[in-house]
JSON list of C-alpha atoms in Angstrom, two decimals:
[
{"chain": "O", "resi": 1, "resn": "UNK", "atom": "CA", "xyz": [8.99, -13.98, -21.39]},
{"chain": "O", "resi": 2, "resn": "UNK", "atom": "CA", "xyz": [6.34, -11.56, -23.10]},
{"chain": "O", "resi": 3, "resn": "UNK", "atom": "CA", "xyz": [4.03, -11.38, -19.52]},
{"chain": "O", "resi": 4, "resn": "UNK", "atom": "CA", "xyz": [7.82, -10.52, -17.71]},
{"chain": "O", "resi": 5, "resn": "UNK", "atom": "CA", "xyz": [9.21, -8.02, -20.20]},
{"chain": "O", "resi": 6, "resn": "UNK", "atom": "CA", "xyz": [5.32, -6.36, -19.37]},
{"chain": "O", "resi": 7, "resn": "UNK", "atom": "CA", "xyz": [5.64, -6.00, -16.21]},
{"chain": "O", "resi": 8, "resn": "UNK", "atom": "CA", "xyz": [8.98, -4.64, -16.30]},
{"chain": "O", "resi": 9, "resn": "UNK", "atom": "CA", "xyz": [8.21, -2.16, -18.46]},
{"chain": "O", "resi": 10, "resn": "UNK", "atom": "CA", "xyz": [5.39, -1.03, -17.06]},
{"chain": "O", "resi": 11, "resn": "UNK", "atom": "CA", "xyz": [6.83, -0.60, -13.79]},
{"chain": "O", "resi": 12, "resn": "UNK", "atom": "CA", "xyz": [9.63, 1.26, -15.28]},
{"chain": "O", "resi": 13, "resn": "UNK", "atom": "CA", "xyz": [6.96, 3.68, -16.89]},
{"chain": "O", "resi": 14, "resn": "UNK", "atom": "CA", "xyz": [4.89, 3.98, -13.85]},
{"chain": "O", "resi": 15, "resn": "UNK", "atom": "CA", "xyz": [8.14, 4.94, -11.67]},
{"chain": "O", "resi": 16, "resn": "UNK", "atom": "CA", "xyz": [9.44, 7.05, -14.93]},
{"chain": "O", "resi": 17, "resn": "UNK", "atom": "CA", "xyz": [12.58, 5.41, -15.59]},
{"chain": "O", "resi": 18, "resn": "UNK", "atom": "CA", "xyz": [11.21, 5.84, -19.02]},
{"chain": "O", "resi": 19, "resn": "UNK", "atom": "CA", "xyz": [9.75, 9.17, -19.87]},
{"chain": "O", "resi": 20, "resn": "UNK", "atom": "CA", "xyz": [6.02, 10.07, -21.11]},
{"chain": "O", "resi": 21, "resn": "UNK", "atom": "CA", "xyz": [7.07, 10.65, -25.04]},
{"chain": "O", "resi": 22, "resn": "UNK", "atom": "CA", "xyz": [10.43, 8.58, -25.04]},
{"chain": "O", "resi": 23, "resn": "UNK", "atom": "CA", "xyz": [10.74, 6.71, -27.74]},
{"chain": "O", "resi": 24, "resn": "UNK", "atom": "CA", "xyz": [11.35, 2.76, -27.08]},
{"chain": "O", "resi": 25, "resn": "UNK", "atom": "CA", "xyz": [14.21, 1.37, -29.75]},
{"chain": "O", "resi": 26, "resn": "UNK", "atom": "CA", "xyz": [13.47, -2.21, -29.07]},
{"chain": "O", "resi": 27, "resn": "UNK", "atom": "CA", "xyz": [17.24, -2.74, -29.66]},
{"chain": "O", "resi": 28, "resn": "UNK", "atom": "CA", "xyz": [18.26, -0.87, -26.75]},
{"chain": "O", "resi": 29, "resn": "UNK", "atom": "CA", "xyz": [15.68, -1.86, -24.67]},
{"chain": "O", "resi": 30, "resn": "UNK", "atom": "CA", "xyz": [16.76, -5.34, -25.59]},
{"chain": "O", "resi": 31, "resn": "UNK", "atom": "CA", "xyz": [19.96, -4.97, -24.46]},
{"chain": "O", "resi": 32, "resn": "UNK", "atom": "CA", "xyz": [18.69, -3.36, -20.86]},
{"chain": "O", "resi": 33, "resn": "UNK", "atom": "CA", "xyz": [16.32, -6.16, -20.01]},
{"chain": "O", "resi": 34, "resn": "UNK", "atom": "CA", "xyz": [18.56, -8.99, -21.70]},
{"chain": "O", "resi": 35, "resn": "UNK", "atom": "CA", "xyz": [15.62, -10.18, -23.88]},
{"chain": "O", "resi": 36, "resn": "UNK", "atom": "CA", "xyz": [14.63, -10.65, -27.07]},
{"chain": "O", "resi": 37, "resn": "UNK", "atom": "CA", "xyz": [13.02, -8.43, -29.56]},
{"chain": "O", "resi": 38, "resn": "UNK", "atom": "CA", "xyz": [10.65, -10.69, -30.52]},
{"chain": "O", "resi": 39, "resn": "UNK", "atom": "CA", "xyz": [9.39, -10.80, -26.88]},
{"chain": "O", "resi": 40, "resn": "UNK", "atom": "CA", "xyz": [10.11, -7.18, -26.41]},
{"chain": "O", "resi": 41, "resn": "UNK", "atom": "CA", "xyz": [8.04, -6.56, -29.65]},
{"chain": "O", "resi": 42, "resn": "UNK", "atom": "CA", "xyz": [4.95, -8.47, -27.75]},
{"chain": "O", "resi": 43, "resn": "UNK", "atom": "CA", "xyz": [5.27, -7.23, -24.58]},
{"chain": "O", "resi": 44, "resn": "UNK", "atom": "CA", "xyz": [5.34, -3.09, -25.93]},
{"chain": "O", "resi": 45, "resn": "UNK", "atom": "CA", "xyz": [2.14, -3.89, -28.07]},
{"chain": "O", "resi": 46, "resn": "UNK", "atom": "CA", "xyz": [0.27, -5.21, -24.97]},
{"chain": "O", "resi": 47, "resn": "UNK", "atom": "CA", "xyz": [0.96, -2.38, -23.36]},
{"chain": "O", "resi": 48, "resn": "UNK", "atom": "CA", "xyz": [0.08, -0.20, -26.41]},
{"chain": "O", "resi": 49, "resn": "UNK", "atom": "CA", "xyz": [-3.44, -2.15, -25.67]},
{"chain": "O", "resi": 50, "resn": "UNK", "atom": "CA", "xyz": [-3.52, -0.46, -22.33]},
{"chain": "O", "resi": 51, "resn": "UNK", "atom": "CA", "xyz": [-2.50, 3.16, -23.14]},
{"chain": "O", "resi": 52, "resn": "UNK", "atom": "CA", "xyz": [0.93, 2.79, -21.54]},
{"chain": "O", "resi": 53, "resn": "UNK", "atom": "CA", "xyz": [2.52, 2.52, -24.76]},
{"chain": "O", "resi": 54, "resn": "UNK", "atom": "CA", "xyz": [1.75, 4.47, -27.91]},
{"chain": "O", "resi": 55, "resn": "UNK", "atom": "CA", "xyz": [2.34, 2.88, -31.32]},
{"chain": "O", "resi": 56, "resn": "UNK", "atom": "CA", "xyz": [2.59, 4.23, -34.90]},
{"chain": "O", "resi": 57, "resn": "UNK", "atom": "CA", "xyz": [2.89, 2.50, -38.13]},
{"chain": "O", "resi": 58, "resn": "UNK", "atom": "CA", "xyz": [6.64, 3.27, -39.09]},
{"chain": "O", "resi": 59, "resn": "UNK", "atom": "CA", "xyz": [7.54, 5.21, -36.31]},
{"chain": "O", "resi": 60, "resn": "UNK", "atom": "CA", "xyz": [7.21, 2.50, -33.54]},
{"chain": "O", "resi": 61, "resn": "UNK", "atom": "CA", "xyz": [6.81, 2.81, -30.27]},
{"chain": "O", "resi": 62, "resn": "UNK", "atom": "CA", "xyz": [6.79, 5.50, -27.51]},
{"chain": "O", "resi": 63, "resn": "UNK", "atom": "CA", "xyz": [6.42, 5.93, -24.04]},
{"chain": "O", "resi": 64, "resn": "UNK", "atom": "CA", "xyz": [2.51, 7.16, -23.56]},
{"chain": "O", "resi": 65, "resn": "UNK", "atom": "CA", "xyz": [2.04, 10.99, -22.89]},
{"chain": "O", "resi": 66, "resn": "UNK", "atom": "CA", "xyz": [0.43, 12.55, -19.87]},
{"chain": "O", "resi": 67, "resn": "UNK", "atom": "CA", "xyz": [-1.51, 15.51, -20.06]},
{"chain": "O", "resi": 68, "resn": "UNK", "atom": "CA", "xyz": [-3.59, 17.89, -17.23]},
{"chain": "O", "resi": 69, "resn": "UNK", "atom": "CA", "xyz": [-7.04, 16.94, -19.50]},
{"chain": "O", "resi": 70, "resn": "UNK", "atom": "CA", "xyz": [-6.46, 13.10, -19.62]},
{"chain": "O", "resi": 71, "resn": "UNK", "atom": "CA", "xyz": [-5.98, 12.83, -15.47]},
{"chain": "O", "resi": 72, "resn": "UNK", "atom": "CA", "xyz": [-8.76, 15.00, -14.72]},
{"chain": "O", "resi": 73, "resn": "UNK", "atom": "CA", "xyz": [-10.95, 13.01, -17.10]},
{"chain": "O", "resi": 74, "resn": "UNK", "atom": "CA", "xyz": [-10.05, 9.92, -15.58]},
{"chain": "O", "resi": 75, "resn": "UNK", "atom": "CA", "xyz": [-10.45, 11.10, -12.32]},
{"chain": "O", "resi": 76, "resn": "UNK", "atom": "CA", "xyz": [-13.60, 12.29, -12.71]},
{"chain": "O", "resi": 77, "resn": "UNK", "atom": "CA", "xyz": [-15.05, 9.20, -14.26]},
{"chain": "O", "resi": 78, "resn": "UNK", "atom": "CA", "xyz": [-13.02, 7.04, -12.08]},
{"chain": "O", "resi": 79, "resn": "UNK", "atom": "CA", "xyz": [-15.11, 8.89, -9.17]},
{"chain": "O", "resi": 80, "resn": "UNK", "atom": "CA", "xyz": [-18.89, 8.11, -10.72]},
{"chain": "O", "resi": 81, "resn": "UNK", "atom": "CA", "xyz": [-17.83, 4.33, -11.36]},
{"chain": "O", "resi": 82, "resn": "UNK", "atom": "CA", "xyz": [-15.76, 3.36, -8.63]},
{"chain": "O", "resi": 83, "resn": "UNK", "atom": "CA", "xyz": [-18.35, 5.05, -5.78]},
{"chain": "O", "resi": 84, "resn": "UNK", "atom": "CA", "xyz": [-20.54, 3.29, -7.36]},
{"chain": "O", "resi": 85, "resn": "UNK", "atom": "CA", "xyz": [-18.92, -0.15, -6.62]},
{"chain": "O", "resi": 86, "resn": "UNK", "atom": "CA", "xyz": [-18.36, 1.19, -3.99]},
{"chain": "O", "resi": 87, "resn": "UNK", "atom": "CA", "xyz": [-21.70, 1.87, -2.40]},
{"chain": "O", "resi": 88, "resn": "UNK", "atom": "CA", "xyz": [-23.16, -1.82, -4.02]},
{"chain": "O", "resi": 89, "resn": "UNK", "atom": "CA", "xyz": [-20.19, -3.55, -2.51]},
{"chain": "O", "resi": 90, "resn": "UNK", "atom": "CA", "xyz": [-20.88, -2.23, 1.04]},
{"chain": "O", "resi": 91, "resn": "UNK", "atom": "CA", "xyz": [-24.43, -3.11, 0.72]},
{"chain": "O", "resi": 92, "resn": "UNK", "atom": "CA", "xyz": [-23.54, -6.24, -0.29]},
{"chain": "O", "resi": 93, "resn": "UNK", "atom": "CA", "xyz": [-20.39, -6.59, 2.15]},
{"chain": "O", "resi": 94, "resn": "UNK", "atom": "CA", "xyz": [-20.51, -9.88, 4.21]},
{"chain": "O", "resi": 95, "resn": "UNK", "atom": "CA", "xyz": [-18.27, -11.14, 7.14]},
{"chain": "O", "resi": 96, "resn": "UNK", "atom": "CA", "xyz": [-15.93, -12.79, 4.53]},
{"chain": "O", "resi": 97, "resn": "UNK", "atom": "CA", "xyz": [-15.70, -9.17, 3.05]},
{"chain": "O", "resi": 98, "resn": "UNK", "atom": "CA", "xyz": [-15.07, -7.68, 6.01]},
{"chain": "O", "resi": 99, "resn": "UNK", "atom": "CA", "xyz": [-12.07, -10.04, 6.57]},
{"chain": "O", "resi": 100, "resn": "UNK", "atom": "CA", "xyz": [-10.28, -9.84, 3.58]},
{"chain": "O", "resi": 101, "resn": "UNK", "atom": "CA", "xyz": [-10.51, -5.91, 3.38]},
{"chain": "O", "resi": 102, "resn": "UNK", "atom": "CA", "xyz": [-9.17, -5.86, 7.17]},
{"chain": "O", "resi": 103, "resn": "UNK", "atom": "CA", "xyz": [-6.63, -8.02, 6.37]},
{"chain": "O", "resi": 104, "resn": "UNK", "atom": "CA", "xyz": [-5.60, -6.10, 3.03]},
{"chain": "O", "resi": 105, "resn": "UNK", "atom": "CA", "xyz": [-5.16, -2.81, 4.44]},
{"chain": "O", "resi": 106, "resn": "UNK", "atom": "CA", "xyz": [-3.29, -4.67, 7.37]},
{"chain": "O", "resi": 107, "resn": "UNK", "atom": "CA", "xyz": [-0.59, -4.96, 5.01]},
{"chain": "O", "resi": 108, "resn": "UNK", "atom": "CA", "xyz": [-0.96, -2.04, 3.07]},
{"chain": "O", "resi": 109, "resn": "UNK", "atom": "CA", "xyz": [-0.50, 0.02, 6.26]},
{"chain": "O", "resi": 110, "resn": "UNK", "atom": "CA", "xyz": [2.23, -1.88, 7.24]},
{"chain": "O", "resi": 111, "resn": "UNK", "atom": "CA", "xyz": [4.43, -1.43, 4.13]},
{"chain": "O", "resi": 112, "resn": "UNK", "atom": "CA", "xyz": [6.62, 2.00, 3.48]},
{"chain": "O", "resi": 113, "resn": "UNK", "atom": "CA", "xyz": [5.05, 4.14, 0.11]},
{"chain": "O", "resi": 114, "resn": "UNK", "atom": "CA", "xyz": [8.89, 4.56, -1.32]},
{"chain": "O", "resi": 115, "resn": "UNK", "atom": "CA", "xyz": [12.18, 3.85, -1.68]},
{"chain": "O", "resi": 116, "resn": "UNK", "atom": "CA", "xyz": [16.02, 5.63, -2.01]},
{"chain": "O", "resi": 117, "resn": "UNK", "atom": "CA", "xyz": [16.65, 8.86, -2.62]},
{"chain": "O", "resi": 118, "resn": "UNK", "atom": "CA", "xyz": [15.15, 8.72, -6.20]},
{"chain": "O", "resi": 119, "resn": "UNK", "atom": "CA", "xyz": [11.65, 8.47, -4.16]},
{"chain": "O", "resi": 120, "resn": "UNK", "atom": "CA", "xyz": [10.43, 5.53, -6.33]},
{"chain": "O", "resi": 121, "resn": "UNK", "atom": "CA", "xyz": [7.69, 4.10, -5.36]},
{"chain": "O", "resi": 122, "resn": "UNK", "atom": "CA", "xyz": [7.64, 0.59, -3.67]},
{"chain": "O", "resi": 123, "resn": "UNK", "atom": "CA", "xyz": [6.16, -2.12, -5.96]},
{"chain": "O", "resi": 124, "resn": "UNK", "atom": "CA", "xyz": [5.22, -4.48, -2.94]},
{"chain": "O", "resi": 125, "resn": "UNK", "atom": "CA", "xyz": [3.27, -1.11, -1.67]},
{"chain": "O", "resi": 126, "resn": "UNK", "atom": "CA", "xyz": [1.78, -0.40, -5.15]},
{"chain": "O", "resi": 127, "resn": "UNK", "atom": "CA", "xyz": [0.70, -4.22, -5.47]},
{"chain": "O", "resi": 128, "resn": "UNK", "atom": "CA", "xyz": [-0.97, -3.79, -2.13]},
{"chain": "O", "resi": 129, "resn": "UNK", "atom": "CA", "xyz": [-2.65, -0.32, -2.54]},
{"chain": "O", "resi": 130, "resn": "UNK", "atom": "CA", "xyz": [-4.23, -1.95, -5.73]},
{"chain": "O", "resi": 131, "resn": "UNK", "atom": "CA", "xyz": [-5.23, -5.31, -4.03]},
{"chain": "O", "resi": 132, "resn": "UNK", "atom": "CA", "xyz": [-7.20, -2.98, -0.61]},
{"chain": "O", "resi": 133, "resn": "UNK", "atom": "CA", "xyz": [-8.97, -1.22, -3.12]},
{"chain": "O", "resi": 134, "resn": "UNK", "atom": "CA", "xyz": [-10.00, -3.89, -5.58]},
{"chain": "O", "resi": 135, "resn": "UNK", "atom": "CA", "xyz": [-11.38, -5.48, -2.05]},
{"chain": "O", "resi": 136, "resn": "UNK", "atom": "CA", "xyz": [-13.00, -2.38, -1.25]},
{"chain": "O", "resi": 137, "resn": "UNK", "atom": "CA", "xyz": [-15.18, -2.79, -4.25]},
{"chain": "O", "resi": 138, "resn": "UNK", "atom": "CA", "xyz": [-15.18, -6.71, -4.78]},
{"chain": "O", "resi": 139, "resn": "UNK", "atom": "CA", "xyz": [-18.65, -7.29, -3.66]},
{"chain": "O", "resi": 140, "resn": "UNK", "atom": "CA", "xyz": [-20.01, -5.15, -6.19]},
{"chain": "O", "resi": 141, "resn": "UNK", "atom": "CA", "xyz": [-22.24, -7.70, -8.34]},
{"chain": "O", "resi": 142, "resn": "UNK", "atom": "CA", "xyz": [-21.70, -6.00, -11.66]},
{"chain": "O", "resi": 143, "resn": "UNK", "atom": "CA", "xyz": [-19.13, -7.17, -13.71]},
{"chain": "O", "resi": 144, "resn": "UNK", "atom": "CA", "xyz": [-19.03, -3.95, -15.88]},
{"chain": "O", "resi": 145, "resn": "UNK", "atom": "CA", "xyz": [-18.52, -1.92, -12.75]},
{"chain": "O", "resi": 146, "resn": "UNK", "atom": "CA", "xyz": [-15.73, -3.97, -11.41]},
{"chain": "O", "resi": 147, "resn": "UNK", "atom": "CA", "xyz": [-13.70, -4.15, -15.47]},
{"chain": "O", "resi": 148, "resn": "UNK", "atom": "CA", "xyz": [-14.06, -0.29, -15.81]},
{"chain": "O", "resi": 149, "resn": "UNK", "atom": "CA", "xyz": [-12.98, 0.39, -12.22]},
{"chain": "O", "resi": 150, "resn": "UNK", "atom": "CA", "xyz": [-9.83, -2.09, -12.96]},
{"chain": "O", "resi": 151, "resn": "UNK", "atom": "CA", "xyz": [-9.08, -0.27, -16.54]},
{"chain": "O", "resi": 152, "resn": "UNK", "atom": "CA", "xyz": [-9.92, 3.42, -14.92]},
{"chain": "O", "resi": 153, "resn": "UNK", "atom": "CA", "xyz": [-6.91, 2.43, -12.09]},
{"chain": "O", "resi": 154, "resn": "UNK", "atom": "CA", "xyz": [-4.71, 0.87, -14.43]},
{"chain": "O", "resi": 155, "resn": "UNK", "atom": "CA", "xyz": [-4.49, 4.67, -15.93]},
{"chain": "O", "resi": 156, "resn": "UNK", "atom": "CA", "xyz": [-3.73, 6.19, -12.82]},
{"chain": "O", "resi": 157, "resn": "UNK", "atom": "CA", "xyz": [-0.86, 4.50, -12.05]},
{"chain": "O", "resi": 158, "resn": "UNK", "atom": "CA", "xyz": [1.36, 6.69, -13.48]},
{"chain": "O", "resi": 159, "resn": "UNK", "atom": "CA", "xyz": [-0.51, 9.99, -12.31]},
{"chain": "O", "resi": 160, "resn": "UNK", "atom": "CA", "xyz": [-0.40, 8.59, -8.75]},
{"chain": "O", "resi": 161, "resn": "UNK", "atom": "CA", "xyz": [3.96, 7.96, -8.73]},
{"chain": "O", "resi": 162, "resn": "UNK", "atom": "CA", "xyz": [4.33, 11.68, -9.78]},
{"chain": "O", "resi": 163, "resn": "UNK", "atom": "CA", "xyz": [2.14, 12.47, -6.42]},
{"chain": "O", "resi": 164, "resn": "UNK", "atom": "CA", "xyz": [3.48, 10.59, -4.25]},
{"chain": "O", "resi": 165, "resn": "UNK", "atom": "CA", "xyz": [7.26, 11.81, -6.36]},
{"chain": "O", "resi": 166, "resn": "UNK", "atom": "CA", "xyz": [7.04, 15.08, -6.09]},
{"chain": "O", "resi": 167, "resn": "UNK", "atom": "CA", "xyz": [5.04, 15.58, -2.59]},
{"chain": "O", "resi": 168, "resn": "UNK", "atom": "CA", "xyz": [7.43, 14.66, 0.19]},
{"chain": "O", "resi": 169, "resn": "UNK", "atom": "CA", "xyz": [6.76, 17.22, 2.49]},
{"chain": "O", "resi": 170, "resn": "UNK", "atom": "CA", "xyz": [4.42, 14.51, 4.63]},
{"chain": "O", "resi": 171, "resn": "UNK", "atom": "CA", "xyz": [1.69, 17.56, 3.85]},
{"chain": "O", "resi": 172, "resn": "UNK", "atom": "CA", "xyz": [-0.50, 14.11, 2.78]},
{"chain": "O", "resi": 173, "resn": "UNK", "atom": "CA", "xyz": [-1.20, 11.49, 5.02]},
{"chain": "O", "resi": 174, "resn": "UNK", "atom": "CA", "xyz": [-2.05, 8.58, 2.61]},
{"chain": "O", "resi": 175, "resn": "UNK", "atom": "CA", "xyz": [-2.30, 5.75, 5.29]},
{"chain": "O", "resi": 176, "resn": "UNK", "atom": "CA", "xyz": [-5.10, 8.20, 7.43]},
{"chain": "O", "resi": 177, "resn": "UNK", "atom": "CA", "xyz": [-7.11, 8.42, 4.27]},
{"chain": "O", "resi": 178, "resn": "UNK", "atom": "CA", "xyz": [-6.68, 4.79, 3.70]},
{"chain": "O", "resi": 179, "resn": "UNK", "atom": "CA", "xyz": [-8.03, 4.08, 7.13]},
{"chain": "O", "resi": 180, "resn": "UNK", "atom": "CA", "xyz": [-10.90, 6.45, 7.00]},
{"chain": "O", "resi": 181, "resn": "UNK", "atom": "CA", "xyz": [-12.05, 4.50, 4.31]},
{"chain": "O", "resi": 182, "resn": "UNK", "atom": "CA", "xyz": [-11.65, 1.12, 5.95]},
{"chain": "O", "resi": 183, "resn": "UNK", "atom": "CA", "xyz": [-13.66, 2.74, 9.02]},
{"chain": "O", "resi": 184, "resn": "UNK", "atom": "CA", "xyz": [-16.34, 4.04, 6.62]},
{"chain": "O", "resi": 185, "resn": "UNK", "atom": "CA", "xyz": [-16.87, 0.38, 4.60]},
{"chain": "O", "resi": 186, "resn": "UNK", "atom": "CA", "xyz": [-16.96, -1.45, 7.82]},
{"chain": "O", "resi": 187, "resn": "UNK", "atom": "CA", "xyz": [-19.16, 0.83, 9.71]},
{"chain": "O", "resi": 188, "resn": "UNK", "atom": "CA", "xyz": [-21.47, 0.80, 6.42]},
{"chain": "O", "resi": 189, "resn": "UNK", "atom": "CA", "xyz": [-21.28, 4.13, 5.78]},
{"chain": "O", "resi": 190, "resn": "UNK", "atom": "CA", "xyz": [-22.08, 4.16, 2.26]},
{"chain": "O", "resi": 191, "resn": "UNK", "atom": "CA", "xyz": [-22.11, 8.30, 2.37]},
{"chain": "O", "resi": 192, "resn": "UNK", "atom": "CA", "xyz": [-19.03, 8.68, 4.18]},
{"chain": "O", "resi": 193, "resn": "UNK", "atom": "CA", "xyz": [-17.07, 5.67, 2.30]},
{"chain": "O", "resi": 194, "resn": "UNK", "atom": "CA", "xyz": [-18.08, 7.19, -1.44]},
{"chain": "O", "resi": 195, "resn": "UNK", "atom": "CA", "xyz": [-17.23, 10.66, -0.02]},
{"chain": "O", "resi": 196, "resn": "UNK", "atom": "CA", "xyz": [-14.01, 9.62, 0.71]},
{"chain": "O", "resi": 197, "resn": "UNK", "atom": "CA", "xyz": [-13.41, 7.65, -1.89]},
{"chain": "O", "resi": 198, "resn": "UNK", "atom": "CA", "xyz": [-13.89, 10.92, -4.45]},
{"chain": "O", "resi": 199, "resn": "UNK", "atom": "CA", "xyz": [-11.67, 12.80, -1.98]},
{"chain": "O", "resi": 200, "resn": "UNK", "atom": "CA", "xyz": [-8.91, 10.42, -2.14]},
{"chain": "O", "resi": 201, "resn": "UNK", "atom": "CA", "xyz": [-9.12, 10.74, -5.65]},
{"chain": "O", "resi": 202, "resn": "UNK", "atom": "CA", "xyz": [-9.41, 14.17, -5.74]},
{"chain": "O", "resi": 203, "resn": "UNK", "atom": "CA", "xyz": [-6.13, 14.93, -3.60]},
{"chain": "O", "resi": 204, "resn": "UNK", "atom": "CA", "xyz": [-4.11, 12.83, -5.39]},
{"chain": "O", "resi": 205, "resn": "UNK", "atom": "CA", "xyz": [-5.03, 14.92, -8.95]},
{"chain": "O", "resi": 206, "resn": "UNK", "atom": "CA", "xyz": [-4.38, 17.75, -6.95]},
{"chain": "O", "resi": 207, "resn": "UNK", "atom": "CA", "xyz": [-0.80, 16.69, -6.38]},
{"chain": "O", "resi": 208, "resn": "UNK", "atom": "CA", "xyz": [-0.16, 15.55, -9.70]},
{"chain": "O", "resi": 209, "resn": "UNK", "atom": "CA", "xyz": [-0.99, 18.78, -11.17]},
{"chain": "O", "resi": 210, "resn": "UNK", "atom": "CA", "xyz": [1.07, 20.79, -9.25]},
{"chain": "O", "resi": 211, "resn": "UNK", "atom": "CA", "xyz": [3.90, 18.79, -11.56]},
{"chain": "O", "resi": 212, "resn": "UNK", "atom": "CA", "xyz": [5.45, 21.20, -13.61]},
{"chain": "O", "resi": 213, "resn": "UNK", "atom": "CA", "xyz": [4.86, 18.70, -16.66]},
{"chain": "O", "resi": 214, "resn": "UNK", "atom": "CA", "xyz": [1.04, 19.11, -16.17]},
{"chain": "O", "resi": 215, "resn": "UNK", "atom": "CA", "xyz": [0.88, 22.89, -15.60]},
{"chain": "O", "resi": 216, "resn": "UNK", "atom": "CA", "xyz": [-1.00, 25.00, -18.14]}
]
């Protein structure tokens, strides 16, 4: 029940159903996800362990804050680490590589970025964005490389819903970028795949500090 009441949560964050700041009263969350508080109580302190949650002794818990610093810093260090990875994991890349990340970004590109007039993004889409680039890196043979990357992306998550949120004016062609890179790793282009990479990055932080919230 914890590991579902998570997830839920998180998503709900991520798509900001609940607010950076909010506070959570487990009793009313209780009574929106039909759970327990005991549950409830596990599931918010996880995700106080990730930074989606923040928790204070006799205050309890809140919804984590975003801030202009915090994204750039992440995206900045996400950028050394991950084109790192990224450069062993092409190296390394292998037909069996080659397969899965074909077959990854087969579905990503096949799957629509949102949903409804609310413009939330898709969790089927979100779950495969995450799964083409974990791939993209996966052959990377240090396992200090691949946690960071994974904690570094777990961070974005929000950032990246208030880009793809508040940029609708198809100025951004996400699926082109994600198929540049896919051309890039397969064609061994360690250069051109890391360059990217940071790009992709790069845009995206763009677009989430044009957000009104992050300005200033």
């Amino acid at each position: 029940m914890a590991s579902q009441l998570e997830s839920r949560v998180r998503e709900d964050i991520i798509n900001g159903r609940l607010a950076p700041g909010s506070r959570l009263r487990l009793k009313e969350l209780a009574e929106h996800y039909d759970a327990g508080v005991i549950p409830l109580r596990e599931a918010l302190s996880r995700l106080a362990a990730s930074g989606f949650v923040s928790s204070e002794d006799q205050k309890g818990f809140s919804v984590g804050r975003i801030s202009a610093e915090e994204i750039r810093d992440i995206t900045a260090t996400r950028q050394l680490i991950e084109c790192q990875a990224l450069a062993e994991s092409i190296r390394n890349g292998d037909l069996e590589w080659e397969s899965r990340l074909i077959a990854t970004h087969h579905r990503l590109d096949r799957l629509p970025i949102v949903e409804g007039p609310e413009r939330l993004m898709k969790p089927d889409w979100e779950q495969a964005h995450e799964t083409f680039h974990q791939v993209l890196i996966a052959n990377c043979r240090s396992p200090w490389l691949l946690r960071l990357s994974h904690l570094l992306r777990d961070q974005t998550a929000r950032y990246r819903m208030l880009s793809v949120h508040y940029n609708d004016n198809g100025a951004r062609d996400v699926p082109g970028e994600h198929r540049a890179l896919l051309d890039a790793a397969l064609a061994r282009d360690v250069d051109k795949a890391c360059a990217l990479l940071a790009e992709h990055y790069e845009t995206t932080t763009r677009s989430v500090l044009a957000h009104e919230a992050l300005k200033g």
